Amino acid sequence: MATVKSTEGRKGKRIVLGRNESSAEFPITTPLQMSIAEAFKLFVSMKEAENVKPCTKAEYHVQFGYFQEWLNAIYSDVLHAQDISPTIIRSYINYLAYEKVRYEGIDQRVNNDVRGLSPYSVNIRIRFLKAWFNVLVKEQTLIKSPVSGIKLMKVEMDTKQSLSEEEVRLLLQQPNQKSFAQFRDFVMIMLFVDSGMRVQEVCSLDIEDIDFVSRCINLPAIKNKNRKNRIIPLSNEMSRLLQELCNDTQRHFDTKSRICQQLR
């Protein structure tokens, strides 16, 4: 550290002119305490800066709600993000895997005799916790993530059997096409079969996304899961059905764009 001594015969305070370079590199050993809610708010703010999709942001809130509800019930004395330990995280995972009532909160499906989420569902919640605490470490709110040593649960990779042609035919016979709502459902099913589009993509489909001349759908990046523009070819029959649905929607509903608005 550079200093200048007093030129007079008396003692004076040291005048600091410089600083050691090493003084700017002290590691953080005692981060400021941050409440769990504040830590989550910081995480969401960081993800917003990365331009995550609104549906992804909404899912963060859902997953945080699950964790916070369990934490308040079992570890009510844990108030700060720094107090969440690997032991607490493992306790949460064990609760999800072996104790949580499956479909809890869904009246039509809840069954108190069936406990434990599937490994796939548990892994979704572990991934959220990893993402959250990794951001806190990156922002120097935490020294180390309590989830860093936690592994995902092993998932059995079962082969899913597709519908047979007869099953598809019977499915398409179910909607009564004389009803607008059921005709809409019929077109939706046909679009899944014809194009392989995702549910969210179909629900967000706008009239301007469809090129009836070229018989294709120009799905913009903002509506795609991978944020890449996609061109989806359509068969002649699918193009005709979509045109008919567009005409019906514009004729009977107060909308000029979203053809599947009523599907939501």
PDB file of C-alpha atoms in Angstrom:
ATOM      1  CA  MET A   1       0.000   0.000   0.000  1.00  0.00           C
ATOM      2  CA  ALA A   2       1.474   3.398  -0.998  1.00  0.00           C
ATOM      3  CA  THR A   3       1.502   6.142   1.675  1.00  0.00           C
ATOM      4  CA  VAL A   4       2.981   9.649   2.139  1.00  0.00           C
ATOM      5  CA  LYS A   5       4.518  10.656   5.457  1.00  0.00           C
ATOM      6  CA  SER A   6       3.915  14.115   6.951  1.00  0.00           C
ATOM      7  CA  THR A   7       6.751  16.577   6.108  1.00  0.00           C
ATOM      8  CA  GLU A   8       6.383  18.343   9.463  1.00  0.00           C
ATOM      9  CA  GLY A   9       7.889  17.195  12.754  1.00  0.00           C
ATOM     10  CA  ARG A  10       4.570  16.011  14.105  1.00  0.00           C
ATOM     11  CA  LYS A  11       2.847  12.732  13.566  1.00  0.00           C
ATOM     12  CA  GLY A  12      -0.011  12.822  11.120  1.00  0.00           C
ATOM     13  CA  LYS A  13      -2.499  10.404   9.568  1.00  0.00           C
ATOM     14  CA  ARG A  14      -1.252   8.285   6.767  1.00  0.00           C
ATOM     15  CA  ILE A  15      -2.430   9.441   3.374  1.00  0.00           C
ATOM     16  CA  VAL A  16      -3.406   6.440   1.238  1.00  0.00           C
ATOM     17  CA  LEU A  17      -2.489   6.937  -2.417  1.00  0.00           C
ATOM     18  CA  GLY A  18      -2.726   3.392  -3.759  1.00  0.00           C
ATOM     19  CA  ARG A  19      -4.089  -0.046  -2.995  1.00  0.00           C
ATOM     20  CA  ASN A  20      -2.786  -3.565  -3.244  1.00  0.00           C
ATOM     21  CA  GLU A  21      -4.123  -5.392  -6.288  1.00  0.00           C
ATOM     22  CA  SER A  22      -4.774  -8.419  -4.112  1.00  0.00           C
ATOM     23  CA  SER A  23      -7.222  -6.413  -1.974  1.00  0.00           C
ATOM     24  CA  ALA A  24      -9.714  -6.449  -4.850  1.00  0.00           C
ATOM     25  CA  GLU A  25      -9.661 -10.221  -5.050  1.00  0.00           C
ATOM     26  CA  PHE A  26     -10.788 -11.296  -1.602  1.00  0.00           C
ATOM     27  CA  PRO A  27     -13.119 -14.302  -1.997  1.00  0.00           C
ATOM     28  CA  ILE A  28     -16.631 -13.960  -0.654  1.00  0.00           C
ATOM     29  CA  THR A  29     -16.850 -16.086   2.471  1.00  0.00           C
ATOM     30  CA  THR A  30     -19.923 -14.645   4.180  1.00  0.00           C
ATOM     31  CA  PRO A  31     -22.615 -13.658   1.639  1.00  0.00           C
ATOM     32  CA  LEU A  32     -25.425 -11.465   2.854  1.00  0.00           C
ATOM     33  CA  GLN A  33     -28.449 -13.332   4.156  1.00  0.00           C
ATOM     34  CA  MET A  34     -31.265 -13.400   1.605  1.00  0.00           C
ATOM     35  CA  SER A  35     -34.769 -14.662   2.261  1.00  0.00           C
ATOM     36  CA  ILE A  36     -36.004 -17.582   0.193  1.00  0.00           C
ATOM     37  CA  ALA A  37     -38.607 -15.389  -1.525  1.00  0.00           C
ATOM     38  CA  GLU A  38     -35.959 -12.767  -2.364  1.00  0.00           C
ATOM     39  CA  ALA A  39     -33.635 -15.474  -3.694  1.00  0.00           C
ATOM     40  CA  PHE A  40     -36.372 -16.744  -5.991  1.00  0.00           C
ATOM     41  CA  LYS A  41     -37.160 -13.196  -7.129  1.00  0.00           C
ATOM     42  CA  LEU A  42     -33.491 -12.753  -8.037  1.00  0.00           C
ATOM     43  CA  PHE A  43     -33.569 -16.021  -9.995  1.00  0.00           C
ATOM     44  CA  VAL A  44     -36.653 -14.959 -11.985  1.00  0.00           C
ATOM     45  CA  SER A  45     -35.101 -11.567 -12.672  1.00  0.00           C
ATOM     46  CA  MET A  46     -31.989 -13.223 -14.089  1.00  0.00           C
ATOM     47  CA  LYS A  47     -34.052 -15.541 -16.263  1.00  0.00           C
ATOM     48  CA  GLU A  48     -36.125 -12.620 -17.536  1.00  0.00           C
ATOM     49  CA  ALA A  49     -32.870 -10.950 -18.580  1.00  0.00           C
ATOM     50  CA  GLU A  50     -32.110 -14.123 -20.562  1.00  0.00           C
ATOM     51  CA  ASN A  51     -35.489 -13.723 -22.311  1.00  0.00           C
ATOM     52  CA  VAL A  52     -37.049 -17.004 -21.198  1.00  0.00           C
ATOM     53  CA  LYS A  53     -40.514 -17.724 -22.555  1.00  0.00           C
ATOM     54  CA  PRO A  54     -43.554 -16.676 -20.476  1.00  0.00           C
ATOM     55  CA  CYS A  55     -44.621 -20.316 -20.123  1.00  0.00           C
ATOM     56  CA  THR A  56     -41.154 -21.193 -18.756  1.00  0.00           C
ATOM     57  CA  LYS A  57     -41.344 -18.324 -16.275  1.00  0.00           C
ATOM     58  CA  ALA A  58     -44.807 -19.477 -15.188  1.00  0.00           C
ATOM     59  CA  GLU A  59     -43.450 -22.998 -14.632  1.00  0.00           C
ATOM     60  CA  TYR A  60     -40.707 -21.591 -12.390  1.00  0.00           C
ATOM     61  CA  HIS A  61     -43.396 -20.083 -10.153  1.00  0.00           C
ATOM     62  CA  VAL A  62     -45.283 -23.400 -10.059  1.00  0.00           C
ATOM     63  CA  GLN A  63     -42.178 -25.377  -9.086  1.00  0.00           C
ATOM     64  CA  PHE A  64     -41.160 -22.799  -6.475  1.00  0.00           C
ATOM     65  CA  GLY A  65     -44.663 -22.956  -4.993  1.00  0.00           C
ATOM     66  CA  TYR A  66     -44.391 -26.738  -4.602  1.00  0.00           C
ATOM     67  CA  PHE A  67     -41.027 -26.463  -2.846  1.00  0.00           C
ATOM     68  CA  GLN A  68     -41.989 -23.542  -0.612  1.00  0.00           C
ATOM     69  CA  GLU A  69     -45.217 -25.214   0.514  1.00  0.00           C
ATOM     70  CA  TRP A  70     -43.329 -28.355   1.546  1.00  0.00           C
ATOM     71  CA  LEU A  71     -40.531 -26.344   3.183  1.00  0.00           C
ATOM     72  CA  ASN A  72     -42.982 -24.283   5.248  1.00  0.00           C
ATOM     73  CA  ALA A  73     -44.668 -27.461   6.477  1.00  0.00           C
ATOM     74  CA  ILE A  74     -41.524 -29.445   7.354  1.00  0.00           C
ATOM     75  CA  TYR A  75     -38.794 -26.856   7.928  1.00  0.00           C
ATOM     76  CA  SER A  76     -40.684 -23.764   9.038  1.00  0.00           C
ATOM     77  CA  ASP A  77     -37.567 -22.411  10.781  1.00  0.00           C
ATOM     78  CA  VAL A  78     -35.616 -22.264   7.483  1.00  0.00           C
ATOM     79  CA  LEU A  79     -36.054 -18.678   6.343  1.00  0.00           C
ATOM     80  CA  HIS A  80     -32.971 -17.903   4.248  1.00  0.00           C
ATOM     81  CA  ALA A  81     -31.620 -19.383   1.034  1.00  0.00           C
ATOM     82  CA  GLN A  82     -28.257 -19.919   2.733  1.00  0.00           C
ATOM     83  CA  ASP A  83     -29.946 -22.244   5.262  1.00  0.00           C
ATOM     84  CA  ILE A  84     -31.125 -24.739   2.633  1.00  0.00           C
ATOM     85  CA  SER A  85     -28.761 -27.710   2.858  1.00  0.00           C
ATOM     86  CA  PRO A  86     -28.242 -30.856   0.761  1.00  0.00           C
ATOM     87  CA  THR A  87     -29.975 -32.774   3.572  1.00  0.00           C
ATOM     88  CA  ILE A  88     -33.100 -30.643   3.137  1.00  0.00           C
ATOM     89  CA  ILE A  89     -33.006 -31.130  -0.637  1.00  0.00           C
ATOM     90  CA  ARG A  90     -32.693 -34.921  -0.268  1.00  0.00           C
ATOM     91  CA  SER A  91     -35.563 -34.916   2.226  1.00  0.00           C
ATOM     92  CA  TYR A  92     -37.698 -33.071  -0.334  1.00  0.00           C
ATOM     93  CA  ILE A  93     -36.806 -35.546  -3.078  1.00  0.00           C
ATOM     94  CA  ASN A  94     -37.646 -38.525  -0.854  1.00  0.00           C
ATOM     95  CA  TYR A  95     -40.984 -36.925  -0.008  1.00  0.00           C
ATOM     96  CA  LEU A  96     -41.758 -36.464  -3.709  1.00  0.00           C
ATOM     97  CA  ALA A  97     -40.694 -39.977  -4.646  1.00  0.00           C
ATOM     98  CA  TYR A  98     -42.315 -41.946  -1.826  1.00  0.00           C
ATOM     99  CA  GLU A  99     -44.788 -39.883   0.219  1.00  0.00           C
ATOM    100  CA  LYS A 100     -46.548 -37.257  -1.884  1.00  0.00           C
ATOM    101  CA  VAL A 101     -50.112 -38.154  -2.857  1.00  0.00           C
ATOM    102  CA  ARG A 102     -50.202 -38.550  -6.612  1.00  0.00           C
ATOM    103  CA  TYR A 103     -52.524 -36.134  -8.466  1.00  0.00           C
ATOM    104  CA  GLU A 104     -53.099 -34.213  -5.240  1.00  0.00           C
ATOM    105  CA  GLY A 105     -55.206 -31.138  -5.948  1.00  0.00           C
ATOM    106  CA  ILE A 106     -56.946 -32.719  -8.939  1.00  0.00           C
ATOM    107  CA  ASP A 107     -60.351 -33.804  -7.626  1.00  0.00           C
ATOM    108  CA  GLN A 108     -61.116 -36.164 -10.487  1.00  0.00           C
ATOM    109  CA  ARG A 109     -57.827 -38.057 -10.215  1.00  0.00           C
ATOM    110  CA  VAL A 110     -56.643 -37.824  -6.619  1.00  0.00           C
ATOM    111  CA  ASN A 111     -56.124 -41.191  -4.920  1.00  0.00           C
ATOM    112  CA  ASN A 112     -54.756 -41.218  -1.375  1.00  0.00           C
ATOM    113  CA  ASP A 113     -53.650 -44.828  -1.835  1.00  0.00           C
ATOM    114  CA  VAL A 114     -51.228 -43.922  -4.634  1.00  0.00           C
ATOM    115  CA  ARG A 115     -48.184 -42.150  -3.252  1.00  0.00           C
ATOM    116  CA  GLY A 116     -44.985 -41.008  -4.864  1.00  0.00           C
ATOM    117  CA  LEU A 117     -44.480 -39.130  -8.111  1.00  0.00           C
ATOM    118  CA  SER A 118     -42.900 -40.788 -11.108  1.00  0.00           C
ATOM    119  CA  PRO A 119     -39.116 -40.388 -11.473  1.00  0.00           C
ATOM    120  CA  TYR A 120     -39.778 -38.218 -14.530  1.00  0.00           C
ATOM    121  CA  SER A 121     -41.899 -35.790 -12.449  1.00  0.00           C
ATOM    122  CA  VAL A 122     -39.370 -35.752  -9.614  1.00  0.00           C
ATOM    123  CA  ASN A 123     -36.575 -34.941 -12.074  1.00  0.00           C
ATOM    124  CA  ILE A 124     -38.500 -31.899 -13.313  1.00  0.00           C
ATOM    125  CA  ARG A 125     -38.440 -30.508  -9.782  1.00  0.00           C
ATOM    126  CA  ILE A 126     -34.772 -31.376  -9.266  1.00  0.00           C
ATOM    127  CA  ARG A 127     -33.856 -29.576 -12.499  1.00  0.00           C
ATOM    128  CA  PHE A 128     -35.688 -26.476 -11.303  1.00  0.00           C
ATOM    129  CA  LEU A 129     -33.793 -26.497  -8.002  1.00  0.00           C
ATOM    130  CA  LYS A 130     -30.483 -26.946  -9.810  1.00  0.00           C
ATOM    131  CA  ALA A 131     -31.226 -24.019 -12.126  1.00  0.00           C
ATOM    132  CA  TRP A 132     -32.329 -21.815  -9.231  1.00  0.00           C
ATOM    133  CA  PHE A 133     -29.367 -22.456  -6.934  1.00  0.00           C
ATOM    134  CA  ASN A 134     -26.860 -22.302  -9.796  1.00  0.00           C
ATOM    135  CA  VAL A 135     -28.006 -18.735 -10.440  1.00  0.00           C
ATOM    136  CA  LEU A 136     -27.592 -17.884  -6.738  1.00  0.00           C
ATOM    137  CA  VAL A 137     -24.018 -19.207  -6.837  1.00  0.00           C
ATOM    138  CA  LYS A 138     -23.317 -17.276 -10.035  1.00  0.00           C
ATOM    139  CA  GLU A 139     -24.639 -14.097  -8.396  1.00  0.00           C
ATOM    140  CA  GLN A 140     -22.474 -14.821  -5.305  1.00  0.00           C
ATOM    141  CA  THR A 141     -25.518 -15.091  -3.054  1.00  0.00           C
ATOM    142  CA  LEU A 142     -24.381 -18.625  -2.179  1.00  0.00           C
ATOM    143  CA  ILE A 143     -20.892 -20.083  -1.983  1.00  0.00           C
ATOM    144  CA  LYS A 144     -22.044 -23.515  -3.128  1.00  0.00           C
ATOM    145  CA  SER A 145     -25.307 -24.950  -4.423  1.00  0.00           C
ATOM    146  CA  PRO A 146     -26.976 -27.467  -2.077  1.00  0.00           C
ATOM    147  CA  VAL A 147     -28.118 -29.354  -5.182  1.00  0.00           C
ATOM    148  CA  SER A 148     -24.687 -29.670  -6.796  1.00  0.00           C
ATOM    149  CA  GLY A 149     -24.175 -33.218  -5.517  1.00  0.00           C
ATOM    150  CA  ILE A 150     -27.766 -34.345  -6.137  1.00  0.00           C
ATOM    151  CA  LYS A 151     -28.264 -36.687  -9.087  1.00  0.00           C
ATOM    152  CA  LEU A 152     -31.407 -37.093 -11.148  1.00  0.00           C
ATOM    153  CA  MET A 153     -33.478 -40.195 -10.502  1.00  0.00           C
ATOM    154  CA  LYS A 154     -33.030 -43.017 -12.982  1.00  0.00           C
ATOM    155  CA  VAL A 155     -35.936 -43.278 -15.402  1.00  0.00           C
ATOM    156  CA  GLU A 156     -37.038 -46.466 -17.120  1.00  0.00           C
ATOM    157  CA  MET A 157     -37.167 -45.838 -20.859  1.00  0.00           C
ATOM    158  CA  ASP A 158     -40.314 -47.687 -21.874  1.00  0.00           C
ATOM    159  CA  THR A 159     -41.306 -47.809 -25.521  1.00  0.00           C
ATOM    160  CA  LYS A 160     -44.683 -46.185 -26.084  1.00  0.00           C
ATOM    161  CA  GLN A 161     -46.960 -47.995 -28.472  1.00  0.00           C
ATOM    162  CA  SER A 162     -48.560 -45.811 -31.114  1.00  0.00           C
ATOM    163  CA  LEU A 163     -52.232 -45.952 -32.053  1.00  0.00           C
ATOM    164  CA  SER A 164     -53.213 -48.415 -34.729  1.00  0.00           C
ATOM    165  CA  GLU A 165     -54.942 -47.257 -37.915  1.00  0.00           C
ATOM    166  CA  GLU A 166     -58.228 -48.629 -36.579  1.00  0.00           C
ATOM    167  CA  GLU A 167     -57.826 -46.722 -33.300  1.00  0.00           C
ATOM    168  CA  VAL A 168     -57.110 -43.495 -35.187  1.00  0.00           C
ATOM    169  CA  ARG A 169     -60.158 -44.063 -37.398  1.00  0.00           C
ATOM    170  CA  LEU A 170     -62.395 -44.614 -34.348  1.00  0.00           C
ATOM    171  CA  LEU A 171     -60.970 -41.510 -32.668  1.00  0.00           C
ATOM    172  CA  LEU A 172     -61.750 -39.333 -35.669  1.00  0.00           C
ATOM    173  CA  GLN A 173     -65.321 -40.636 -35.730  1.00  0.00           C
ATOM    174  CA  GLN A 174     -66.074 -39.341 -32.245  1.00  0.00           C
ATOM    175  CA  PRO A 175     -66.536 -35.569 -32.873  1.00  0.00           C
ATOM    176  CA  ASN A 176     -69.928 -34.518 -34.248  1.00  0.00           C
ATOM    177  CA  GLN A 177     -68.897 -32.155 -37.022  1.00  0.00           C
ATOM    178  CA  LYS A 178     -72.340 -30.505 -37.070  1.00  0.00           C
ATOM    179  CA  SER A 179     -71.359 -28.824 -33.789  1.00  0.00           C
ATOM    180  CA  PHE A 180     -68.820 -26.011 -34.092  1.00  0.00           C
ATOM    181  CA  ALA A 181     -66.961 -27.023 -30.915  1.00  0.00           C
ATOM    182  CA  GLN A 182     -66.688 -30.638 -31.997  1.00  0.00           C
ATOM    183  CA  PHE A 183     -65.752 -29.697 -35.573  1.00  0.00           C
ATOM    184  CA  ARG A 184     -62.991 -27.556 -34.068  1.00  0.00           C
ATOM    185  CA  ASP A 185     -61.835 -30.585 -32.045  1.00  0.00           C
ATOM    186  CA  PHE A 186     -61.894 -32.737 -35.180  1.00  0.00           C
ATOM    187  CA  VAL A 187     -59.681 -30.241 -37.041  1.00  0.00           C
ATOM    188  CA  MET A 188     -57.332 -30.125 -34.069  1.00  0.00           C
ATOM    189  CA  ILE A 189     -56.955 -33.919 -34.020  1.00  0.00           C
ATOM    190  CA  MET A 190     -56.436 -33.974 -37.770  1.00  0.00           C
ATOM    191  CA  LEU A 191     -53.749 -31.304 -37.477  1.00  0.00           C
ATOM    192  CA  PHE A 192     -51.901 -33.362 -34.872  1.00  0.00           C
ATOM    193  CA  VAL A 193     -52.026 -36.411 -37.139  1.00  0.00           C
ATOM    194  CA  ASP A 194     -51.181 -34.520 -40.327  1.00  0.00           C
ATOM    195  CA  SER A 195     -48.391 -32.279 -39.034  1.00  0.00           C
ATOM    196  CA  GLY A 196     -47.100 -33.644 -35.719  1.00  0.00           C
ATOM    197  CA  MET A 197     -47.456 -30.189 -34.127  1.00  0.00           C
ATOM    198  CA  ARG A 198     -47.387 -29.755 -30.342  1.00  0.00           C
ATOM    199  CA  VAL A 199     -50.500 -28.817 -28.360  1.00  0.00           C
ATOM    200  CA  GLN A 200     -49.170 -25.341 -27.487  1.00  0.00           C
ATOM    201  CA  GLU A 201     -48.251 -24.724 -31.119  1.00  0.00           C
ATOM    202  CA  VAL A 202     -51.753 -25.569 -32.285  1.00  0.00           C
ATOM    203  CA  CYS A 203     -53.349 -23.409 -29.578  1.00  0.00           C
ATOM    204  CA  SER A 204     -51.194 -20.412 -30.550  1.00  0.00           C
ATOM    205  CA  LEU A 205     -51.795 -20.775 -34.286  1.00  0.00           C
ATOM    206  CA  ASP A 206     -52.897 -17.551 -36.005  1.00  0.00           C
ATOM    207  CA  ILE A 207     -54.599 -17.209 -39.366  1.00  0.00           C
ATOM    208  CA  GLU A 208     -51.610 -15.306 -40.760  1.00  0.00           C
ATOM    209  CA  ASP A 209     -49.388 -18.299 -39.936  1.00  0.00           C
ATOM    210  CA  ILE A 210     -51.171 -20.368 -42.589  1.00  0.00           C
ATOM    211  CA  ASP A 211     -50.274 -20.080 -46.267  1.00  0.00           C
ATOM    212  CA  PHE A 212     -53.258 -21.564 -48.046  1.00  0.00           C
ATOM    213  CA  VAL A 213     -51.688 -20.979 -51.468  1.00  0.00           C
ATOM    214  CA  SER A 214     -48.543 -22.986 -50.694  1.00  0.00           C
ATOM    215  CA  ARG A 215     -50.452 -25.282 -48.305  1.00  0.00           C
ATOM    216  CA  CYS A 216     -48.102 -24.905 -45.356  1.00  0.00           C
ATOM    217  CA  ILE A 217     -47.858 -23.370 -41.908  1.00  0.00           C
ATOM    218  CA  ASN A 218     -45.080 -20.851 -41.279  1.00  0.00           C
ATOM    219  CA  LEU A 219     -44.635 -21.248 -37.543  1.00  0.00           C
ATOM    220  CA  PRO A 220     -42.529 -18.339 -36.206  1.00  0.00           C
ATOM    221  CA  ALA A 221     -39.689 -18.910 -33.749  1.00  0.00           C
ATOM    222  CA  ILE A 222     -41.600 -17.357 -30.839  1.00  0.00           C
ATOM    223  CA  LYS A 223     -44.195 -20.151 -31.052  1.00  0.00           C
ATOM    224  CA  ASN A 224     -41.653 -22.969 -31.274  1.00  0.00           C
ATOM    225  CA  LYS A 225     -40.171 -24.745 -28.268  1.00  0.00           C
ATOM    226  CA  ASN A 226     -36.654 -24.523 -29.744  1.00  0.00           C
ATOM    227  CA  ARG A 227     -37.159 -20.889 -30.869  1.00  0.00           C
ATOM    228  CA  LYS A 228     -36.495 -21.680 -34.500  1.00  0.00           C
ATOM    229  CA  ASN A 229     -38.799 -20.855 -37.391  1.00  0.00           C
ATOM    230  CA  ARG A 230     -40.452 -23.959 -38.859  1.00  0.00           C
ATOM    231  CA  ILE A 231     -42.318 -24.569 -42.091  1.00  0.00           C
ATOM    232  CA  ILE A 232     -44.922 -27.340 -41.798  1.00  0.00           C
ATOM    233  CA  PRO A 233     -46.375 -28.749 -45.038  1.00  0.00           C
ATOM    234  CA  LEU A 234     -50.088 -29.565 -45.153  1.00  0.00           C
ATOM    235  CA  SER A 235     -52.063 -32.059 -47.156  1.00  0.00           C
ATOM    236  CA  ASN A 236     -54.849 -30.818 -49.445  1.00  0.00           C
ATOM    237  CA  GLU A 237     -57.499 -32.150 -47.039  1.00  0.00           C
ATOM    238  CA  MET A 238     -55.852 -30.511 -44.019  1.00  0.00           C
ATOM    239  CA  SER A 239     -55.610 -27.198 -45.815  1.00  0.00           C
ATOM    240  CA  ARG A 240     -59.316 -27.400 -46.712  1.00  0.00           C
ATOM    241  CA  LEU A 241     -60.319 -28.160 -43.122  1.00  0.00           C
ATOM    242  CA  LEU A 242     -58.250 -25.280 -41.750  1.00  0.00           C
ATOM    243  CA  GLN A 243     -59.794 -22.906 -44.287  1.00  0.00           C
ATOM    244  CA  GLU A 244     -63.257 -24.031 -43.232  1.00  0.00           C
ATOM    245  CA  LEU A 245     -62.410 -23.584 -39.542  1.00  0.00           C
ATOM    246  CA  CYS A 246     -60.977 -20.100 -40.200  1.00  0.00           C
ATOM    247  CA  ASN A 247     -64.150 -19.079 -42.024  1.00  0.00           C
ATOM    248  CA  ASP A 248     -66.368 -20.387 -39.214  1.00  0.00           C
ATOM    249  CA  THR A 249     -64.260 -18.729 -36.519  1.00  0.00           C
ATOM    250  CA  GLN A 250     -64.311 -15.320 -38.204  1.00  0.00           C
ATOM    251  CA  ARG A 251     -68.019 -15.611 -38.923  1.00  0.00           C
ATOM    252  CA  HIS A 252     -69.170 -16.557 -35.429  1.00  0.00           C
ATOM    253  CA  PHE A 253     -66.523 -15.221 -33.018  1.00  0.00           C
ATOM    254  CA  ASP A 254     -65.033 -11.844 -32.247  1.00  0.00           C
ATOM    255  CA  THR A 255     -61.540 -12.663 -33.408  1.00  0.00           C
ATOM    256  CA  LYS A 256     -59.511 -11.787 -36.478  1.00  0.00           C
ATOM    257  CA  SER A 257     -56.398 -13.816 -35.804  1.00  0.00           C
ATOM    258  CA  ARG A 258     -56.333 -16.746 -33.388  1.00  0.00           C
ATOM    259  CA  ILE A 259     -58.227 -19.597 -35.062  1.00  0.00           C
ATOM    260  CA  CYS A 260     -57.847 -21.962 -32.112  1.00  0.00           C
ATOM    261  CA  GLN A 261     -58.649 -19.363 -29.465  1.00  0.00           C
ATOM    262  CA  GLN A 262     -61.722 -21.272 -28.414  1.00  0.00           C
ATOM    263  CA  LEU A 263     -59.613 -24.377 -27.776  1.00  0.00           C
ATOM    264  CA  ARG A 264     -58.099 -22.832 -24.636  1.00  0.00           C
TER     265      ARG A 264
END
